[in-house]
CSV table of C-alpha atoms and ligand atoms in Angstrom, one decimal:
chain,number,residue,atom,x,y,z
A,18,MET,CA,-103.4,-43.1,-93.0
A,19,ILE,CA,-101.3,-44.6,-95.6
A,20,VAL,CA,-98.3,-44.1,-96.7
A,21,ALA,CA,-96.7,-45.5,-98.9
A,22,PRO,CA,-92.8,-46.4,-98.9
A,23,GLU,CA,-90.1,-43.4,-100.1
A,24,GLU,CA,-88.6,-45.1,-102.5
A,25,VAL,CA,-92.0,-45.4,-103.9
A,26,ARG,CA,-93.5,-42.3,-103.2
A,27,ARG,CA,-89.7,-40.6,-105.0
A,28,ARG,CA,-90.9,-41.8,-108.1
A,29,PRO,CA,-91.4,-40.1,-111.1
A,30,VAL,CA,-95.7,-39.7,-112.3
A,31,GLY,CA,-96.1,-40.9,-115.8
A,32,VAL,CA,-98.1,-38.5,-118.2
A,33,PHE,CA,-98.8,-39.1,-122.2
A,34,ASP,CA,-100.5,-37.8,-125.3
A,35,SER,CA,-99.5,-37.9,-129.0
A,36,GLY,CA,-98.1,-35.1,-128.8
A,37,VAL,CA,-97.4,-31.7,-127.3
A,38,GLY,CA,-100.9,-31.5,-126.8
A,39,GLY,CA,-100.9,-32.9,-123.3
A,40,LEU,CA,-97.8,-30.5,-122.6
A,41,THR,CA,-101.6,-28.5,-121.5
A,42,VAL,CA,-102.0,-30.6,-118.5
A,43,LEU,CA,-98.9,-31.5,-117.5
A,44,HIS,CA,-98.0,-27.6,-117.3
A,45,GLU,CA,-100.5,-27.2,-115.0
A,46,LEU,CA,-99.3,-30.7,-113.0
A,47,LEU,CA,-95.9,-29.2,-112.5
A,48,VAL,CA,-98.2,-25.7,-111.3
A,49,ARG,CA,-100.1,-27.3,-108.2
A,50,LEU,CA,-97.8,-30.8,-108.0
A,51,PRO,CA,-94.2,-28.7,-107.5
A,52,HIS,CA,-92.3,-31.1,-106.0
A,53,GLU,CA,-93.0,-34.3,-108.0
A,54,ASP,CA,-91.0,-35.5,-110.4
A,55,TYR,CA,-92.4,-36.4,-114.5
A,56,VAL,CA,-91.9,-38.5,-116.9
A,57,TYR,CA,-93.7,-37.1,-120.1
A,58,LEU,CA,-93.3,-39.9,-122.7
A,59,ALA,CA,-95.2,-38.4,-127.1
A,60,ASP,CA,-96.1,-40.7,-129.3
A,61,SER,CA,-95.2,-38.5,-132.0
A,62,ALA,CA,-94.2,-41.3,-134.8
A,63,ARG,CA,-97.6,-41.8,-134.7
A,64,LEU,CA,-99.8,-38.6,-134.7
A,65,PRO,CA,-102.4,-37.6,-134.9
A,66,TYR,CA,-104.5,-40.4,-132.6
A,67,GLY,CA,-107.3,-38.0,-133.1
A,68,ALA,CA,-107.8,-39.8,-136.5
A,69,ARG,CA,-106.8,-43.5,-135.5
A,70,ARG,CA,-109.9,-46.5,-134.4
A,71,PRO,CA,-110.4,-47.2,-131.2
A,72,GLU,CA,-108.6,-51.0,-131.0
A,73,GLU,CA,-105.4,-48.9,-132.6
A,74,LEU,CA,-105.0,-47.2,-129.8
A,75,GLN,CA,-105.7,-49.7,-127.6
A,76,ALA,CA,-102.4,-51.4,-128.8
A,77,PHE,CA,-100.6,-48.0,-128.4
A,78,ALA,CA,-101.3,-47.0,-125.0
A,79,LEU,CA,-100.5,-50.2,-124.0
A,80,GLU,CA,-97.4,-50.0,-125.5
A,81,VAL,CA,-96.7,-46.2,-123.7
A,82,ALA,CA,-97.6,-47.6,-120.3
A,83,GLU,CA,-94.7,-50.5,-120.4
A,84,GLU,CA,-92.8,-47.5,-121.4
A,85,LEU,CA,-93.6,-45.6,-118.6
A,86,LEU,CA,-93.6,-48.8,-116.2
A,87,LEU,CA,-90.3,-49.4,-117.6
A,88,ARG,CA,-89.3,-46.6,-116.0
A,89,GLY,CA,-90.7,-46.3,-112.3
A,90,ILE,CA,-94.1,-44.5,-112.5
A,91,LYS,CA,-95.8,-45.0,-109.5
A,92,LEU,CA,-99.5,-43.2,-111.6
A,93,LEU,CA,-100.0,-43.3,-114.5
A,94,VAL,CA,-102.1,-39.8,-116.6
A,95,VAL,CA,-102.8,-40.2,-120.1
A,96,ALA,CA,-103.1,-36.7,-121.3
A,97,CYS,CA,-105.4,-36.9,-124.8
A,98,ASN,CA,-108.6,-37.5,-125.0
A,99,SER,CA,-108.4,-39.6,-127.8
A,100,ALA,CA,-106.5,-42.1,-126.0
A,101,THR,CA,-108.7,-41.7,-122.8
A,102,ALA,CA,-111.9,-42.3,-124.3
A,103,ALA,CA,-110.7,-45.2,-126.6
A,104,ALA,CA,-108.8,-46.6,-123.8
A,105,LEU,CA,-108.9,-46.1,-120.1
A,106,PRO,CA,-110.4,-48.7,-119.1
A,107,ALA,CA,-108.0,-51.7,-121.1
A,108,LEU,CA,-105.4,-49.5,-119.3
A,109,GLN,CA,-105.8,-49.1,-115.9
A,110,GLU,CA,-107.1,-53.3,-116.1
A,111,ARG,CA,-103.2,-54.1,-117.4
A,112,LEU,CA,-102.1,-51.4,-115.3
A,113,ALA,CA,-103.8,-53.1,-112.1
A,114,GLN,CA,-101.6,-56.1,-113.2
A,115,THR,CA,-98.3,-54.5,-111.8
A,116,THR,CA,-96.9,-55.9,-108.7
A,117,LEU,CA,-97.3,-51.6,-107.2
A,118,ALA,CA,-101.1,-52.0,-108.8
A,119,VAL,CA,-100.0,-48.4,-110.4
A,120,GLU,CA,-103.6,-46.4,-111.1
A,121,GLY,CA,-103.9,-44.3,-114.2
A,122,LEU,CA,-106.3,-41.6,-114.7
A,123,GLY,CA,-107.5,-40.0,-118.0
A,124,VAL,CA,-109.0,-35.9,-119.1
A,125,VAL,CA,-112.4,-37.1,-120.0
A,126,GLN,CA,-114.2,-37.3,-116.4
A,127,PRO,CA,-113.0,-34.7,-114.7
A,128,ALA,CA,-113.3,-31.9,-117.0
A,129,ALA,CA,-117.0,-33.9,-117.9
A,130,VAL,CA,-117.4,-33.2,-113.7
A,131,GLN,CA,-117.1,-29.7,-114.4
A,132,ALA,CA,-118.9,-29.2,-117.0
A,133,VAL,CA,-121.9,-30.3,-115.3
A,134,ALA,CA,-121.2,-28.3,-111.6
A,135,ALA,CA,-120.4,-25.6,-114.8
A,136,THR,CA,-123.7,-25.9,-117.2
A,137,ARG,CA,-127.2,-23.7,-115.2
A,138,ARG,CA,-129.5,-24.7,-118.2
A,139,GLY,CA,-128.5,-28.4,-118.5
A,140,ARG,CA,-126.6,-28.0,-121.9
A,141,VAL,CA,-123.1,-28.8,-122.4
A,142,GLY,CA,-121.3,-28.4,-125.7
A,143,VAL,CA,-117.9,-30.5,-126.4
A,144,LEU,CA,-115.8,-30.3,-128.9
A,145,GLY,CA,-112.9,-33.1,-129.5
A,146,THR,CA,-110.9,-34.9,-131.8
A,147,PRO,CA,-113.4,-37.6,-134.0
A,148,ALA,CA,-112.1,-40.2,-132.3
A,149,THR,CA,-112.8,-38.8,-129.1
A,150,VAL,CA,-116.2,-38.1,-130.0
A,151,ALA,CA,-116.8,-41.8,-131.9
A,152,THR,CA,-116.6,-43.3,-128.4
A,153,GLY,CA,-119.2,-41.8,-126.9
A,154,ALA,CA,-117.1,-41.2,-123.9
A,155,TYR,CA,-117.7,-37.6,-122.4
A,156,ALA,CA,-121.3,-37.7,-123.2
A,157,ALA,CA,-121.5,-41.2,-121.2
A,158,ALA,CA,-118.7,-39.5,-118.6
A,159,ILE,CA,-121.7,-36.7,-118.1
A,160,ALA,CA,-124.2,-39.2,-118.1
A,161,ALA,CA,-122.7,-40.5,-115.2
A,162,THR,CA,-122.4,-37.5,-113.0
A,163,ASP,CA,-125.7,-36.1,-113.9
A,164,PRO,CA,-128.0,-37.8,-116.9
A,165,PHE,CA,-130.7,-34.7,-117.0
A,166,VAL,CA,-128.0,-32.7,-118.7
A,167,GLU,CA,-127.2,-32.5,-122.8
A,168,VAL,CA,-124.9,-33.4,-124.8
A,169,VAL,CA,-124.0,-32.1,-127.8
A,170,SER,CA,-120.7,-33.5,-129.4
A,171,VAL,CA,-118.9,-31.8,-132.5
A,172,ALA,CA,-116.3,-33.9,-134.0
A,173,CYS,CA,-113.0,-31.1,-135.1
A,174,GLY,CA,-111.5,-32.6,-138.3
A,175,ASP,CA,-107.8,-31.7,-138.3
A,176,LEU,CA,-108.3,-29.2,-135.8
A,177,ALA,CA,-105.4,-30.2,-133.8
A,178,LEU,CA,-103.1,-30.7,-136.4
A,179,ARG,CA,-104.2,-26.6,-137.5
A,180,ILE,CA,-103.1,-25.7,-134.0
A,181,GLU,CA,-99.7,-27.4,-134.0
A,182,ALA,CA,-99.0,-26.1,-137.5
A,183,ASP,CA,-98.8,-23.0,-135.6
A,184,THR,CA,-99.8,-20.2,-137.4
A,185,ILE,CA,-103.0,-18.3,-135.6
A,186,ASP,CA,-104.3,-16.6,-139.3
A,187,THR,CA,-107.9,-16.7,-140.8
A,188,GLU,CA,-108.6,-20.3,-142.0
A,189,LEU,CA,-108.4,-21.1,-138.4
A,190,VAL,CA,-109.9,-18.5,-137.7
A,191,ALA,CA,-113.2,-20.0,-139.7
A,192,ALA,CA,-112.3,-23.4,-139.0
A,193,VAL,CA,-113.1,-22.6,-135.5
A,194,ARG,CA,-116.2,-20.7,-136.7
A,195,GLY,CA,-117.7,-23.8,-138.4
A,196,TYR,CA,-116.8,-26.7,-135.7
A,197,CYS,CA,-118.4,-24.0,-132.7
A,198,ALA,CA,-121.5,-23.9,-134.7
A,199,PRO,CA,-123.9,-26.6,-133.2
A,200,LEU,CA,-122.6,-24.9,-130.4
A,201,ARG,CA,-124.0,-22.1,-130.6
A,202,GLU,CA,-127.3,-23.4,-132.5
A,203,ALA,CA,-127.8,-26.1,-129.5
A,204,GLY,CA,-127.5,-23.0,-127.0
A,205,VAL,CA,-124.7,-24.5,-124.8
A,206,ASP,CA,-123.6,-23.1,-121.7
A,207,THR,CA,-120.7,-24.6,-121.5
A,208,VAL,CA,-118.6,-26.1,-123.9
A,209,ILE,CA,-115.4,-29.0,-122.5
A,210,LEU,CA,-112.1,-27.9,-125.0
A,211,GLY,CA,-112.0,-32.4,-125.1
A,212,CYS,CA,-109.2,-32.3,-127.7
A,213,THR,CA,-105.3,-31.1,-124.8
A,214,HIS,CA,-104.3,-29.0,-128.4
A,215,TYR,CA,-107.5,-27.1,-128.2
A,216,PRO,CA,-107.0,-25.1,-124.8
A,217,LEU,CA,-104.2,-22.8,-126.9
A,218,VAL,CA,-106.5,-21.4,-129.8
A,219,LYS,CA,-109.1,-20.9,-126.3
A,220,PRO,CA,-109.5,-17.0,-127.1
A,221,ILE,CA,-110.4,-17.9,-130.3
A,222,ILE,CA,-113.3,-20.6,-129.4
A,223,GLN,CA,-113.8,-18.2,-126.6
A,224,ARG,CA,-115.0,-14.8,-129.1
A,225,MET,CA,-117.2,-17.2,-131.4
A,226,LEU,CA,-118.8,-19.0,-128.8
A,227,GLY,CA,-119.3,-15.3,-126.6
A,228,PRO,CA,-119.0,-14.3,-123.6
A,229,ASP,CA,-121.3,-16.3,-120.8
A,230,VAL,CA,-120.8,-20.1,-122.1
A,231,GLU,CA,-118.1,-21.5,-119.4
A,232,ILE,CA,-115.2,-23.1,-121.1
A,233,ILE,CA,-113.7,-25.9,-119.4
A,234,THR,CA,-110.5,-27.9,-120.1
A,235,SER,CA,-109.5,-30.8,-118.6
A,236,GLY,CA,-106.0,-29.7,-117.1
A,237,ALA,CA,-106.6,-27.6,-113.6
A,238,PRO,CA,-109.7,-30.9,-112.3
A,239,LEU,CA,-107.2,-33.5,-113.6
A,240,ALA,CA,-104.4,-32.1,-111.6
A,241,ARG,CA,-106.4,-31.8,-109.0
A,242,GLN,CA,-107.4,-35.3,-109.2
A,243,VAL,CA,-104.0,-36.5,-109.1
A,244,GLU,CA,-103.4,-33.9,-106.5
A,245,HIS,CA,-106.4,-35.9,-104.5
A,246,VAL,CA,-105.2,-39.6,-105.8
A,247,LEU,CA,-100.7,-39.3,-104.7
A,248,GLY,CA,-102.0,-38.3,-101.2
A,249,THR,CA,-104.5,-41.0,-100.0
A,250,ARG,CA,-102.8,-43.8,-101.2
A,251,GLY,CA,-99.7,-41.8,-99.7
A,252,LEU,CA,-97.4,-41.9,-102.8
A,253,ASP,CA,-97.0,-38.0,-102.1
A,254,ARG,CA,-93.4,-36.6,-102.3
A,255,ARG,CA,-93.3,-35.0,-98.7
A,256,ASP,CA,-90.4,-32.8,-99.7
A,257,GLN,CA,-90.5,-29.6,-100.6
A,258,ASP,CA,-87.8,-29.3,-102.8
A,259,GLU,CA,-88.8,-28.7,-106.1
A,260,GLY,CA,-88.7,-31.7,-108.6
A,261,ALA,CA,-87.4,-32.9,-111.7
A,262,TYR,CA,-89.4,-33.5,-115.5
A,263,GLY,CA,-88.1,-35.2,-118.5
A,264,PHE,CA,-89.1,-36.0,-121.5
A,265,LEU,CA,-89.3,-38.5,-124.3
A,266,CYS,CA,-91.0,-39.0,-128.0
A,267,THR,CA,-91.2,-41.9,-130.3
A,268,GLY,CA,-91.0,-39.5,-133.3
A,269,ASP,CA,-87.9,-36.1,-134.4
A,270,PRO,CA,-86.9,-35.1,-130.7
A,271,ALA,CA,-86.2,-30.9,-132.3
A,272,THR,CA,-89.9,-31.4,-133.2
A,273,PHE,CA,-90.9,-32.2,-130.0
A,274,GLU,CA,-89.1,-29.1,-128.3
A,275,ARG,CA,-89.2,-26.9,-131.2
A,276,GLN,CA,-93.3,-26.6,-130.8
A,277,GLY,CA,-94.1,-28.3,-127.2
A,278,THR,CA,-92.4,-25.1,-124.8
A,279,ARG,CA,-95.4,-22.7,-126.8
A,280,PHE,CA,-97.7,-25.7,-124.8
A,281,LEU,CA,-96.0,-26.5,-121.7
A,282,GLN,CA,-94.7,-22.7,-120.7
A,283,LEU,CA,-91.4,-23.9,-119.7
A,284,PRO,CA,-88.2,-24.6,-120.9
A,285,LEU,CA,-88.3,-28.1,-122.2
A,286,GLY,CA,-84.4,-29.2,-121.9
A,287,PRO,CA,-82.9,-32.5,-123.4
A,288,VAL,CA,-85.9,-34.7,-125.3
A,289,GLU,CA,-85.1,-38.7,-125.6
A,290,ARG,CA,-85.9,-40.3,-129.4
A,291,VAL,CA,-88.2,-44.4,-127.5
A,292,ALA,CA,-88.9,-46.6,-129.8
A,293,LEU,CA,-91.8,-48.2,-128.0
A,294,GLU,CA,-92.0,-52.1,-128.0
A,295,PRO,CA,-95.5,-54.1,-128.6
A,296,ALA,CA,-96.6,-54.7,-125.6
A,297,ARG,CA,-96.2,-58.0,-123.5
A,298,GLY,CA,-98.9,-58.7,-120.2
A,299,GLU,CA,-96.1,-60.3,-118.8
A,300,ARG,CA,-93.7,-57.3,-118.7
A,301,LEU,CA,-96.6,-55.0,-117.4
A,302,VAL,CA,-97.0,-58.1,-114.3
A,303,GLY,CA,-93.3,-57.8,-113.7
A,304,SER,CA,-92.5,-54.0,-113.9
A,305,PRO,CA,-89.3,-52.9,-112.1
A,306,ALA,CA,-89.5,-53.6,-108.3
B,408,DGL,N1,-104.1,-34.8,-127.8
B,408,DGL,C1,-104.7,-35.9,-128.7
B,408,DGL,C2,-106.0,-35.7,-128.1
B,408,DGL,O1,-106.4,-34.9,-127.1
B,408,DGL,C3,-105.3,-34.4,-130.3
B,408,DGL,C4,-103.9,-34.7,-130.5
B,408,DGL,C5,-104.3,-36.0,-131.8
B,408,DGL,O2,-105.4,-36.1,-132.7
B,408,DGL,O3,-103.2,-37.3,-131.9
B,408,DGL,O4,-107.6,-36.4,-127.9
């Protein structure tokens, strides 16, 4: 059995998103793997990622990775669907060049696998940001798991920003109803919430889709994948102490802290502001030992 040196096992898991949405994923990690340390980076100055082009998302993801590598992470979790869909392969390629060959995991594949297992009639719906839906990443991940499963994807415009605004009103309900309509028409029996913000409006979505439709969120299956990767690579912490978690953001730390608690459902503590630098391959290669 492989066991990494103690110094490496004690390193934090890096988690990133464009903002607070990825905290729904961090929540699952904190619950499933409470002994690990985490460093979460929110690129909130450049939110929303869901309206960005794939090339921009790739460039941003590489900058974020560089910052997290400088903080000595042992694994990178992309807790953002838009960034996963557009940038995970590019990110993995660069991470593989680091001294530790740090691995990168995203939210798309674990949710796709769970949805394929859940569907009874082979018809899965995906609700996602325009950026995520445009890449076709969910359709590809589902086809790779079972090509007999049909996928109906709906780009949900500014739904993530509406959720961030924290007003649960009739306008929000009407917007959700509109996004769910094509899925109801298609008769899907399983729906992936393909954006890290959407779990916060799961009750509204479930009401629109009806009780027989199974809703899949990526946090829990991704946390299981993280557990598997850390365990099989001997990278998991062996002590039983409660781990620490900390936050970095590129936007206003006070806003992030205020909005974040609702998403994390745990206290956030101090948030440090960071300025990201354009990614340069040599810094990734020579990441901290
Ligand atoms: N976290 C992003 C995602 O999962 C949604 C928010 C944004 O558009 O930046 O795609």
